[in-house]
Short mmCIF file of C-alpha atoms in Angstrom, two decimals:
data_model
loop_
_atom_site.label_atom_id
_atom_site.label_comp_id
_atom_site.label_asym_id
_atom_site.label_seq_id
_atom_site.Cartn_x
_atom_site.Cartn_y
_atom_site.Cartn_z
CA MET A 1 21.94 5.74 5.35
CA PHE A 2 22.64 8.40 7.96
CA SER A 3 23.38 11.97 6.98
CA SER A 4 24.99 14.47 9.32
CA THR A 5 22.51 17.05 8.04
CA GLN A 6 19.63 15.12 9.59
CA SER A 7 18.97 13.97 13.14
CA ALA A 8 19.27 10.30 13.97
CA GLY A 9 16.19 8.12 14.26
CA THR A 10 14.07 8.02 17.40
CA ALA A 11 14.52 5.05 19.71
CA GLY A 12 11.62 2.63 19.45
CA ILE A 13 10.52 3.88 16.03
CA ASP A 14 11.27 0.69 14.13
CA LEU A 15 9.80 -2.65 13.05
CA ASN A 16 10.66 -4.27 16.42
CA VAL A 17 12.24 -7.30 14.77
CA MET A 18 15.28 -7.93 16.98
CA SER A 19 13.56 -10.03 19.64
CA THR A 20 11.73 -11.93 16.89
CA TRP A 21 15.02 -12.76 15.20
CA GLN A 22 16.60 -13.66 18.54
CA SER A 23 13.78 -16.14 19.16
CA GLY A 24 14.81 -17.98 15.98
CA ILE A 25 12.14 -16.60 13.65
CA SER A 26 13.62 -15.41 10.36
CA GLY A 27 10.96 -16.11 7.73
CA LYS A 28 11.89 -19.74 7.05
CA GLY A 29 9.29 -21.47 4.90
CA SER A 30 7.60 -18.22 3.85
CA LEU A 31 7.56 -17.71 0.09
CA ILE A 32 7.40 -14.15 -1.24
CA GLY A 33 6.32 -13.17 -4.74
CA ILE A 34 8.08 -9.97 -5.82
CA VAL A 35 6.02 -8.34 -8.58
CA ASP A 36 8.21 -5.58 -9.94
CA ASP A 37 10.58 -4.72 -12.79
CA GLY A 38 12.66 -7.82 -12.07
CA VAL A 39 15.25 -9.02 -9.56
CA LEU A 40 18.94 -9.84 -10.01
CA LEU A 41 18.54 -13.42 -8.86
CA ASP A 42 22.24 -14.20 -8.68
CA HIS A 43 23.05 -11.29 -6.39
CA GLU A 44 25.35 -12.58 -3.65
CA ASP A 45 23.00 -11.53 -0.85
CA LEU A 46 19.80 -12.77 -2.52
CA LEU A 47 20.88 -16.00 -4.18
CA PRO A 48 20.53 -18.20 -1.04
CA ASN A 49 16.83 -17.30 -0.84
CA VAL A 50 15.89 -17.63 -4.52
CA GLN A 51 13.37 -20.38 -5.18
CA SER A 52 12.60 -21.79 -8.62
CA GLY A 53 9.54 -20.44 -10.38
CA SER A 54 10.44 -16.85 -11.30
CA ILE A 55 8.99 -15.68 -14.62
CA ASN A 56 10.69 -13.37 -17.11
CA PHE A 57 7.96 -11.83 -19.25
CA LEU A 58 10.63 -10.36 -21.54
CA SER A 59 12.17 -13.75 -22.29
CA GLY A 60 13.20 -13.85 -25.91
CA SER A 61 13.69 -10.09 -26.17
CA ASN A 62 16.18 -9.35 -23.41
CA GLY A 63 18.54 -12.26 -23.91
CA LEU A 64 17.72 -13.89 -20.60
CA SER A 65 16.09 -17.23 -19.91
CA SER A 66 12.41 -17.53 -19.05
CA ASN A 67 13.16 -17.87 -15.32
CA ASP A 68 15.79 -15.10 -15.08
CA THR A 69 14.24 -11.71 -14.23
CA GLY A 70 17.52 -9.79 -14.00
CA GLY A 71 19.06 -7.46 -16.55
CA SER A 72 19.30 -3.71 -16.92
CA LEU A 73 15.65 -3.10 -16.02
CA ALA A 74 15.76 -4.88 -12.67
CA ASN A 75 16.88 -1.96 -10.50
CA HIS A 76 13.76 -1.31 -8.47
CA GLY A 77 12.87 -4.95 -7.82
CA THR A 78 16.40 -5.82 -6.75
CA ALA A 79 16.27 -3.07 -4.12
CA VAL A 80 12.83 -4.25 -2.98
CA ALA A 81 13.99 -7.86 -2.72
CA GLY A 82 16.85 -6.95 -0.43
CA LEU A 83 14.55 -5.23 2.05
CA ILE A 84 12.53 -8.43 2.38
CA SER A 85 14.94 -11.28 1.85
CA ALA A 86 18.60 -10.27 1.80
CA ARG A 87 20.32 -13.11 3.64
CA GLY A 88 21.42 -12.13 7.12
CA GLY A 89 24.26 -13.70 9.06
CA ASN A 90 26.40 -14.37 5.99
CA SER A 91 28.98 -11.60 6.50
CA LEU A 92 27.76 -9.95 3.31
CA GLY A 93 25.94 -6.71 2.68
CA VAL A 94 22.63 -6.28 4.49
CA SER A 95 19.81 -8.25 6.07
CA GLY A 96 16.21 -8.21 4.95
CA VAL A 97 13.35 -8.11 7.44
CA ALA A 98 12.82 -11.85 6.85
CA PRO A 99 16.40 -12.94 6.07
CA CYS A 100 15.61 -16.63 5.58
CA SER A 101 12.43 -16.21 3.57
CA GLN A 102 12.42 -17.46 0.00
CA PHE A 103 11.19 -15.57 -3.03
CA VAL A 104 10.24 -15.75 -6.67
CA ALA A 105 10.24 -12.73 -8.97
CA TYR A 106 8.02 -11.53 -11.80
CA ASN A 107 9.17 -8.65 -14.00
CA TYR A 108 5.59 -7.58 -14.73
CA LEU A 109 6.50 -3.86 -14.69
CA SER A 110 8.86 -4.46 -17.61
CA LYS A 111 6.00 -5.80 -19.72
CA SER A 112 2.76 -4.62 -18.16
CA THR A 113 -0.04 -6.52 -19.84
CA ASP A 114 -3.21 -7.62 -18.07
CA ALA A 115 -2.36 -11.25 -18.73
CA ASN A 116 1.11 -10.85 -17.20
CA MET A 117 -0.38 -9.12 -14.18
CA THR A 118 -2.76 -12.00 -13.58
CA THR A 119 0.08 -14.50 -13.93
CA ALA A 120 2.31 -12.56 -11.54
CA LEU A 121 -0.40 -12.23 -8.90
CA THR A 122 -1.94 -15.70 -9.03
CA THR A 123 0.07 -18.32 -10.89
CA ASN A 124 2.00 -19.62 -7.86
CA LYS A 125 -0.55 -20.58 -5.24
CA ASP A 126 2.23 -21.37 -2.76
CA VAL A 127 3.15 -17.68 -2.44
CA TYR A 128 2.55 -16.45 1.10
CA VAL A 129 2.98 -12.74 0.40
CA SER A 130 2.82 -10.89 -2.92
CA ASN A 131 4.80 -7.64 -2.67
CA ASN A 132 3.71 -4.90 -5.05
CA SER A 133 5.76 -1.71 -4.77
CA TRP A 134 3.91 -0.11 -7.67
CA GLY A 135 0.63 1.42 -8.74
CA ASN A 136 -0.59 4.03 -11.18
CA VAL A 137 1.73 6.93 -12.04
CA ASP A 138 1.98 9.46 -9.22
CA GLY A 139 1.31 13.14 -9.46
CA SER A 140 -1.79 13.77 -11.58
CA GLY A 141 -4.36 13.96 -8.77
CA ASP A 142 -6.80 12.14 -11.02
CA PHE A 143 -8.82 8.98 -10.40
CA LYS A 144 -7.23 5.90 -11.87
CA SER A 145 -9.06 2.62 -12.28
CA ALA A 146 -7.38 -0.75 -12.42
CA PRO A 147 -8.58 -3.21 -15.05
CA SER A 148 -11.23 -5.73 -14.04
CA THR A 149 -8.62 -8.46 -14.41
CA PHE A 150 -6.76 -6.98 -11.45
CA PHE A 151 -9.73 -7.32 -9.09
CA ALA A 152 -10.41 -10.81 -10.36
CA ALA A 153 -6.78 -11.78 -9.76
CA ILE A 154 -6.69 -10.45 -6.20
CA THR A 155 -10.00 -12.11 -5.35
CA SER A 156 -8.73 -15.39 -6.78
CA GLY A 157 -5.47 -15.23 -4.85
CA LEU A 158 -7.28 -14.54 -1.59
CA ALA A 159 -9.55 -17.53 -2.16
CA ASN A 160 -7.08 -20.02 -3.61
CA GLY A 161 -3.60 -19.11 -2.41
CA ARG A 162 -1.92 -21.15 0.35
CA ASP A 163 -4.44 -23.99 0.17
CA GLY A 164 -7.38 -21.65 0.70
CA LYS A 165 -5.81 -19.56 3.47
CA GLY A 166 -5.08 -16.84 0.94
CA THR A 167 -2.09 -14.99 -0.42
CA LEU A 168 -1.41 -11.67 1.32
CA TYR A 169 -1.24 -8.75 -1.11
CA VAL A 170 0.91 -5.82 0.03
CA PHE A 171 0.87 -2.58 -1.98
CA ALA A 172 2.77 0.69 -1.74
CA ALA A 173 0.36 3.54 -0.92
CA GLY A 174 1.98 5.91 -3.44
CA ASN A 175 4.36 8.88 -3.50
CA GLY A 176 2.16 11.59 -5.03
CA ALA A 177 1.21 13.73 -2.05
CA GLY A 178 3.40 16.72 -2.97
CA THR A 179 1.82 20.11 -3.61
CA LEU A 180 3.97 21.50 -6.46
CA GLY A 181 4.72 24.53 -4.30
CA GLU A 182 1.60 26.33 -5.50
CA ALA A 183 -0.25 28.93 -3.46
CA THR A 184 -2.67 26.28 -2.23
CA ASN A 185 -1.64 23.69 0.31
CA PHE A 186 -3.84 20.97 -1.12
CA GLU A 187 -2.16 17.66 -1.70
CA VAL A 188 -2.18 16.11 -5.15
CA ASP A 189 -2.70 12.36 -4.94
CA ASN A 190 -4.55 10.30 -2.37
CA SER A 191 -3.96 6.56 -2.15
CA ASN A 192 -7.69 6.00 -2.42
CA TYR A 193 -7.72 7.52 -5.93
CA ASP A 194 -5.57 4.61 -7.15
CA SER A 195 -7.66 1.47 -7.37
CA PHE A 196 -4.63 -0.84 -7.29
CA SER A 197 -4.28 -0.10 -3.58
CA HIS A 198 -7.86 -0.13 -2.32
CA HIS A 199 -9.20 -3.63 -2.87
CA TYR A 200 -10.68 -4.97 0.38
CA GLY A 201 -8.07 -7.71 0.45
CA THR A 202 -4.96 -5.59 -0.01
CA ILE A 203 -2.67 -4.07 2.59
CA SER A 204 -1.80 -0.51 1.57
CA VAL A 205 1.41 0.78 3.20
CA ALA A 206 2.30 4.42 3.84
CA GLY A 207 5.81 5.74 4.46
CA VAL A 208 7.22 7.30 7.63
CA LEU A 209 10.67 8.53 8.54
CA ASN A 210 12.96 7.14 11.22
CA ASN A 211 11.65 9.66 13.73
CA GLY A 212 8.04 8.59 13.20
CA THR A 213 6.97 11.58 11.14
CA ARG A 214 5.25 11.27 7.80
CA ALA A 215 7.34 11.14 4.64
CA SER A 216 6.24 14.27 2.78
CA TYR A 217 5.45 12.38 -0.44
CA SER A 218 3.49 9.53 1.21
CA GLU A 219 -0.13 9.63 0.18
CA LYS A 220 -2.98 9.84 2.64
CA GLY A 221 -6.04 7.64 2.34
CA ALA A 222 -8.88 6.07 4.27
CA ASN A 223 -7.75 2.84 2.58
CA LEU A 224 -4.37 2.77 4.37
CA TRP A 225 -3.68 -0.20 6.62
CA LEU A 226 -0.15 0.21 7.93
CA SER A 227 2.98 2.33 7.81
CA ALA A 228 6.61 1.31 7.53
CA PHE A 229 9.88 3.15 7.16
CA THR A 230 11.42 5.05 4.30
CA GLY A 231 13.69 8.01 3.62
CA ARG A 232 13.76 11.55 2.37
CA ASP A 233 15.48 12.21 -0.94
CA GLY A 234 18.24 9.65 -0.56
CA VAL A 235 20.97 12.04 -1.67
CA THR A 236 21.63 14.46 1.17
CA ASN A 237 19.19 12.95 3.62
CA THR A 238 18.35 9.60 5.17
CA ALA A 239 17.29 6.70 2.96
CA LEU A 240 17.19 2.88 2.93
CA THR A 241 20.20 0.62 2.45
CA THR A 242 19.57 -2.49 0.37
CA THR A 243 20.82 -4.68 -2.47
CA ASP A 244 21.55 -3.10 -5.84
CA ASN A 245 21.48 -4.25 -9.43
CA ILE A 246 24.90 -4.45 -11.06
CA GLY A 247 26.10 -4.37 -14.65
CA SER A 248 29.44 -4.80 -16.32
CA ASN A 249 29.66 -1.14 -17.38
CA LEU A 250 28.64 0.39 -14.03
CA GLU A 251 25.45 1.61 -15.66
CA TRP A 252 22.77 -0.27 -13.76
CA GLY A 253 21.27 0.17 -10.33
CA TYR A 254 20.95 3.08 -7.92
CA ASN A 255 24.68 2.99 -7.13
CA PRO A 256 26.41 2.97 -10.53
CA GLY A 257 29.53 4.55 -9.11
CA ASP A 258 30.20 7.08 -11.85
CA GLY A 259 27.69 9.84 -11.07
CA SER A 260 26.83 10.31 -14.74
CA THR A 261 23.78 8.10 -15.31
CA ALA A 262 20.07 8.61 -14.76
CA TYR A 263 20.83 8.05 -11.07
CA PRO A 264 23.52 10.69 -10.47
CA ILE A 265 24.95 9.19 -7.33
CA SER A 266 28.63 9.52 -6.55
CA THR A 267 30.67 7.33 -4.27
CA SER A 268 31.23 10.32 -2.00
CA TYR A 269 27.98 9.49 -0.23
CA ASN A 270 26.91 6.12 -1.63
CA LEU A 271 28.61 2.83 -0.87
CA PRO A 272 31.94 1.77 -2.37
CA ASP A 273 30.53 -1.73 -2.93
CA LEU A 274 28.34 -1.25 -6.00
CA LYS A 275 26.29 -4.36 -5.21
CA TYR A 276 24.51 -2.29 -2.54
CA ASN A 277 23.00 1.17 -2.35
CA ASN A 278 21.94 3.47 0.46
CA SER A 279 19.63 5.74 -1.51
CA PHE A 280 16.40 3.76 -1.86
CA ASN A 281 13.19 5.28 -0.52
CA GLY A 282 9.50 5.92 -1.20
CA THR A 283 6.52 3.83 -0.20
CA SER A 284 8.16 1.30 -2.53
CA GLY A 285 10.61 0.76 0.31
CA ALA A 286 7.98 0.75 3.05
CA ALA A 287 5.80 -1.98 1.50
CA PRO A 288 8.48 -4.73 1.43
CA GLN A 289 9.18 -4.19 5.12
CA VAL A 290 5.56 -5.09 5.84
CA SER A 291 5.90 -8.09 3.52
CA GLY A 292 8.90 -9.15 5.60
CA VAL A 293 6.97 -8.80 8.86
CA ILE A 294 4.18 -10.97 7.42
CA ALA A 295 6.78 -13.57 6.39
CA LEU A 296 8.03 -13.70 9.98
CA LEU A 297 4.49 -14.01 11.32
CA LEU A 298 3.59 -16.81 8.91
CA GLU A 299 6.72 -18.78 9.71
CA LYS A 300 5.54 -18.96 13.30
CA TYR A 301 1.82 -19.33 12.52
CA PRO A 302 1.48 -20.65 8.94
CA ASN A 303 -2.22 -21.51 9.32
CA LEU A 304 -3.31 -17.89 9.68
CA THR A 305 -5.62 -16.80 6.86
CA TRP A 306 -5.28 -13.55 4.97
CA ARG A 307 -8.11 -12.12 7.07
CA ASP A 308 -6.37 -13.17 10.28
CA VAL A 309 -3.11 -11.54 9.22
CA LYS A 310 -4.72 -8.24 8.26
CA LYS A 311 -6.51 -7.93 11.56
CA ILE A 312 -3.51 -9.06 13.62
CA LEU A 313 -1.41 -6.38 11.93
CA ALA A 314 -4.00 -3.74 12.77
CA LYS A 315 -4.26 -4.84 16.41
CA SER A 316 -0.49 -4.95 16.86
CA ALA A 317 0.41 -1.77 14.98
CA LYS A 318 2.33 0.91 16.85
CA LYS A 319 0.74 4.35 17.15
CA ILE A 320 3.45 6.72 15.97
CA ASN A 321 3.60 10.52 15.98
CA SER A 322 0.78 10.31 18.51
CA SER A 323 0.13 14.06 18.58
CA HIS A 324 -0.62 14.17 14.84
CA SER A 325 -4.06 15.67 14.19
CA SER A 326 -5.10 12.82 11.88
CA TRP A 327 -5.44 10.21 14.66
CA ILE A 328 -8.97 9.09 15.50
CA LEU A 329 -9.96 6.77 18.36
CA THR A 330 -12.79 4.73 16.90
CA GLY A 331 -15.80 3.34 18.69
CA GLN A 332 -14.10 -0.07 18.66
CA SER A 333 -10.96 1.23 20.42
CA TYR A 334 -8.67 1.27 17.39
CA HIS A 335 -6.44 4.22 16.70
CA PHE A 336 -6.68 5.05 13.01
CA SER A 337 -5.17 7.77 10.85
CA ASN A 338 -5.61 8.55 7.16
CA VAL A 339 -1.87 9.35 7.19
CA PHE A 340 -0.52 6.32 9.09
CA GLY A 341 -3.31 3.73 8.87
CA PHE A 342 -3.48 1.74 12.10
CA GLY A 343 0.17 2.61 12.77
CA SER A 344 3.59 1.21 11.99
CA ALA A 345 4.18 -2.52 11.61
CA ASP A 346 5.53 -4.23 14.73
CA ALA A 347 6.82 -7.78 14.21
CA THR A 348 7.15 -8.83 17.83
CA ALA A 349 3.76 -7.42 18.79
CA ALA A 350 2.12 -9.16 15.82
CA ILE A 351 3.52 -12.54 16.87
CA SER A 352 2.34 -11.92 20.42
CA VAL A 353 -1.22 -11.11 19.28
CA ALA A 354 -1.22 -14.17 17.03
CA SER A 355 -0.27 -16.48 19.91
CA THR A 356 -3.85 -16.42 21.24
CA TRP A 357 -5.67 -15.83 17.98
CA SER A 358 -8.91 -17.55 16.96
CA THR A 359 -9.20 -17.71 13.19
CA LEU A 360 -11.69 -15.64 11.25
CA GLY A 361 -11.56 -18.11 8.38
CA GLY A 362 -10.65 -17.37 4.79
CA SER A 363 -12.53 -16.01 1.82
CA SER A 364 -15.14 -18.78 1.97
CA SER A 365 -16.49 -17.47 5.28
CA LEU A 366 -16.18 -13.74 4.51
CA LYS A 367 -19.59 -12.09 4.57
CA THR A 368 -20.56 -9.24 2.26
CA PHE A 369 -23.56 -6.93 2.25
CA SER A 370 -24.36 -4.11 -0.17
CA TYR A 371 -26.69 -1.12 -0.16
CA GLU A 372 -27.15 1.03 -3.26
CA ASN A 373 -29.14 4.09 -4.24
CA SER A 374 -29.52 5.69 -7.68
CA THR A 375 -31.70 8.67 -6.70
CA GLN A 376 -30.25 11.91 -8.11
CA GLN A 377 -29.46 14.39 -5.35
CA ALA A 378 -28.06 17.90 -5.82
CA ILE A 379 -24.77 18.98 -4.23
CA PRO A 380 -25.29 22.44 -2.67
CA THR A 381 -23.30 25.31 -4.19
CA ASP A 382 -23.42 27.53 -1.09
CA GLY A 383 -20.84 25.64 0.96
CA SER A 384 -23.31 23.50 2.88
CA SER A 385 -23.23 19.72 2.73
CA LEU A 386 -25.33 17.07 1.07
CA VAL A 387 -25.83 14.20 3.50
CA LEU A 388 -26.81 10.81 2.11
CA SER A 389 -28.17 8.39 4.71
CA ALA A 390 -28.00 4.63 4.31
CA VAL A 391 -29.91 2.67 6.93
CA ILE A 392 -28.45 -0.83 7.05
CA SER A 393 -30.31 -3.74 8.59
CA GLY A 394 -30.17 -7.51 8.25
CA SER A 395 -26.55 -7.46 7.05
CA GLY A 396 -25.42 -10.36 9.24
CA ILE A 397 -22.08 -8.55 9.72
CA THR A 398 -21.28 -7.77 13.34
CA LYS A 399 -17.60 -7.01 12.78
CA ILE A 400 -16.58 -5.04 9.69
CA GLU A 401 -13.21 -5.74 8.12
CA SER A 402 -13.46 -3.26 5.24
CA ILE A 403 -15.97 -0.96 3.57
CA SER A 404 -16.13 -0.07 -0.11
CA LEU A 405 -17.95 3.00 -1.41
CA GLU A 406 -18.74 3.44 -5.11
CA ILE A 407 -20.05 6.83 -6.12
CA SER A 408 -21.07 8.58 -9.35
CA SER A 409 -21.52 12.30 -9.92
CA ASP A 410 -22.12 14.60 -12.89
CA HIS A 411 -20.16 17.40 -11.20
CA SER A 412 -17.82 18.80 -13.87
CA ASN A 413 -14.83 19.06 -11.53
CA PRO A 414 -15.00 16.58 -8.63
CA GLY A 415 -11.62 17.84 -7.44
CA GLU A 416 -13.68 20.52 -5.70
CA LEU A 417 -15.52 17.98 -3.57
CA VAL A 418 -14.87 16.93 0.02
CA MET A 419 -16.42 13.61 1.07
CA ALA A 420 -16.52 11.62 4.29
CA LEU A 421 -18.23 8.51 5.63
CA GLN A 422 -19.79 8.64 9.08
CA ALA A 423 -20.88 5.73 11.29
CA SER A 424 -23.85 5.70 13.65
CA ASP A 425 -21.61 6.83 16.53
CA THR A 426 -20.70 9.98 14.52
CA ILE A 427 -17.06 8.91 13.99
CA GLN A 428 -16.16 10.16 10.53
CA MET A 429 -13.49 9.12 7.99
CA GLU A 430 -12.46 11.45 5.17
CA ILE A 431 -12.47 9.66 1.84
CA HIS A 432 -11.97 12.49 -0.64
CA GLU A 433 -10.42 15.93 -0.29
CA LYS A 434 -10.33 19.06 -2.38
CA HIS A 435 -7.39 18.91 -4.74
CA ASN A 436 -6.13 19.88 -8.17
CA CYS A 437 -5.60 17.60 -11.13
CA TYR A 438 -2.79 18.14 -13.61
CA SER A 439 -2.31 17.78 -17.31
CA GLY A 440 0.77 15.57 -17.09
CA PRO A 441 1.68 12.39 -15.28
CA LYS A 442 4.27 13.94 -12.96
CA LYS A 443 2.46 16.84 -11.31
CA THR A 444 2.88 18.89 -14.48
CA LEU A 445 1.19 22.26 -14.74
CA PRO A 446 -1.28 23.50 -15.84
CA THR A 447 -4.19 22.27 -13.81
CA LYS A 448 -7.26 20.69 -15.37
CA ASN A 449 -10.61 19.50 -14.17
CA CYS A 450 -10.43 16.11 -12.48
CA SER A 451 -12.08 13.19 -14.23
CA SER A 452 -15.75 12.62 -13.54
CA LEU A 453 -16.83 10.15 -10.89
CA SER A 454 -18.34 7.11 -12.56
CA LYS A 455 -18.79 4.42 -9.95
CA GLN A 456 -15.50 5.61 -8.53
CA ALA A 457 -14.53 3.25 -5.72
CA TYR A 458 -13.01 4.12 -2.35
CA SER A 459 -12.01 1.84 0.49
CA ILE A 460 -12.39 2.66 4.18
CA SER A 461 -10.29 0.72 6.71
CA GLY A 462 -10.85 2.56 9.98
CA PHE A 463 -14.27 1.15 10.89
CA LEU A 464 -12.71 -2.19 11.78
CA ASP A 465 -14.95 -4.30 14.05
CA TYR A 466 -17.96 -1.98 13.75
CA PRO A 467 -21.34 -3.62 13.09
CA ALA A 468 -22.63 -2.98 9.59
CA ASN A 469 -26.19 -2.50 10.82
CA GLY A 470 -27.03 1.10 11.64
CA THR A 471 -27.22 4.47 9.92
CA TRP A 472 -24.26 5.39 7.75
CA LYS A 473 -23.97 8.90 6.35
CA ILE A 474 -22.01 10.09 3.34
CA GLU A 475 -21.31 13.81 3.66
CA ILE A 476 -20.45 15.63 0.41
CA LYS A 477 -19.49 19.28 0.19
CA ASP A 478 -18.45 21.47 -2.75
CA ALA A 479 -15.48 23.35 -1.30
CA VAL A 480 -15.49 25.95 -4.08
CA THR A 481 -18.73 27.88 -3.78
CA GLY A 482 -20.46 29.55 -6.67
CA THR A 483 -18.71 27.59 -9.41
CA SER A 484 -19.64 24.25 -10.93
CA ALA A 485 -22.91 22.63 -9.89
CA GLY A 486 -23.52 18.94 -9.83
CA ASN A 487 -25.42 15.96 -8.48
CA ILE A 488 -24.72 12.62 -6.90
CA THR A 489 -26.37 10.16 -9.23
CA TYR A 490 -25.45 6.83 -7.65
CA TYR A 491 -23.76 5.37 -4.60
CA LYS A 492 -23.16 1.89 -3.24
CA LEU A 493 -21.83 0.82 0.13
CA THR A 494 -20.41 -2.69 0.46
CA PHE A 495 -19.45 -4.12 3.84
CA TYR A 496 -17.02 -7.01 4.29
CA GLY A 497 -16.63 -8.88 7.55
CA SER A 498 -17.96 -11.55 9.85
#
């Protein structure tokens, strides 16, 4: 959607898909798993790409068959599906990024049990890309752990999906960065606080606007991998146009047409065709664009493993908003930002990089090495830093693909802490920033102490291709002097790579 109150997008700030499409690549043969609240499978612009195998976890209670994920709850997933797989070239509606890809849908968000999550993420081993435009509730600032079944499911899908080449798991980075307009300028959520988006095998996607600037709600994080495009508020400003859920009483979807529902959108600025909407946004809209790019890449090069794809996307990403202060040039010549990841997804560049690629192998050849320390060490209260040094040797990893840090502290309010990981070359990545936590799920005042750190995990993406051997330093500072005291009681660094 374009609004006259906002400037048009910047030329070249896009997914760079046109030349890929013109070369005949449209996602054919790539199967997407859409894990969401459901998808209207008989939507006119989605139906040609629906493959059998969708699962309705509400079957029996919503009046739909076990393979029909539509219904009144399927608003979000229907919009997501259109961004990936709306059928282009059919004189209808819109085109997804991979307009000839196929998809199956799982309405896990409509019945969110651990068992349903495992089924949605792993049951179909033919799925190329699992799109997950969800995570923990935004806006509390607190640390949120996923159940152990989640990590087991992702690890299983990486190892067993696509005949051992691995399913790609794409996750929205989260929309909780807002500050509540308080006197402080500290952001609320960080993508690294949400453990659904920081597994070493996932691709966490931040949101940027059509001029390359950060979407104000898009969460930062050392775990970010890529950025893709989204909108502002979708009412008076730019947003994404995609497929919409429809119901007989004009009461479903983001474009209900009457302006009186939970989505108060009138036809004065939405679309007259209620099967489509132009008001979708958030990192929920950014993630499926990356899923679409991966579908294009895997049509051309279906033998790429999940590790290959992740690294190709990093190497081919476009550095956007290049003057932004968050950009770091690493010792391995990658540009990385805890706002944009390695940059915005670029379909044509990814296919070019893949054309000469030598495989890294799949999960079976991924090396891991861990270092842990349980010595209690005090965090200074005078504003100076505690520096924990981990000397790594004999790891066998010469090129890191991801780093995980688990840390425990008895500090009564870890929201006061600032933490960073530093490599031997002194390049440093921020993994935790001072912030407030809130008493309610939607950035609700008043503030409260953040939950304690008990083997709280963080993921760090930016040290791609570094050797694991060397001296790594964890710098920890209490940014509020003279208040709560505390100690670091445990930390563990785990390196993944080759």
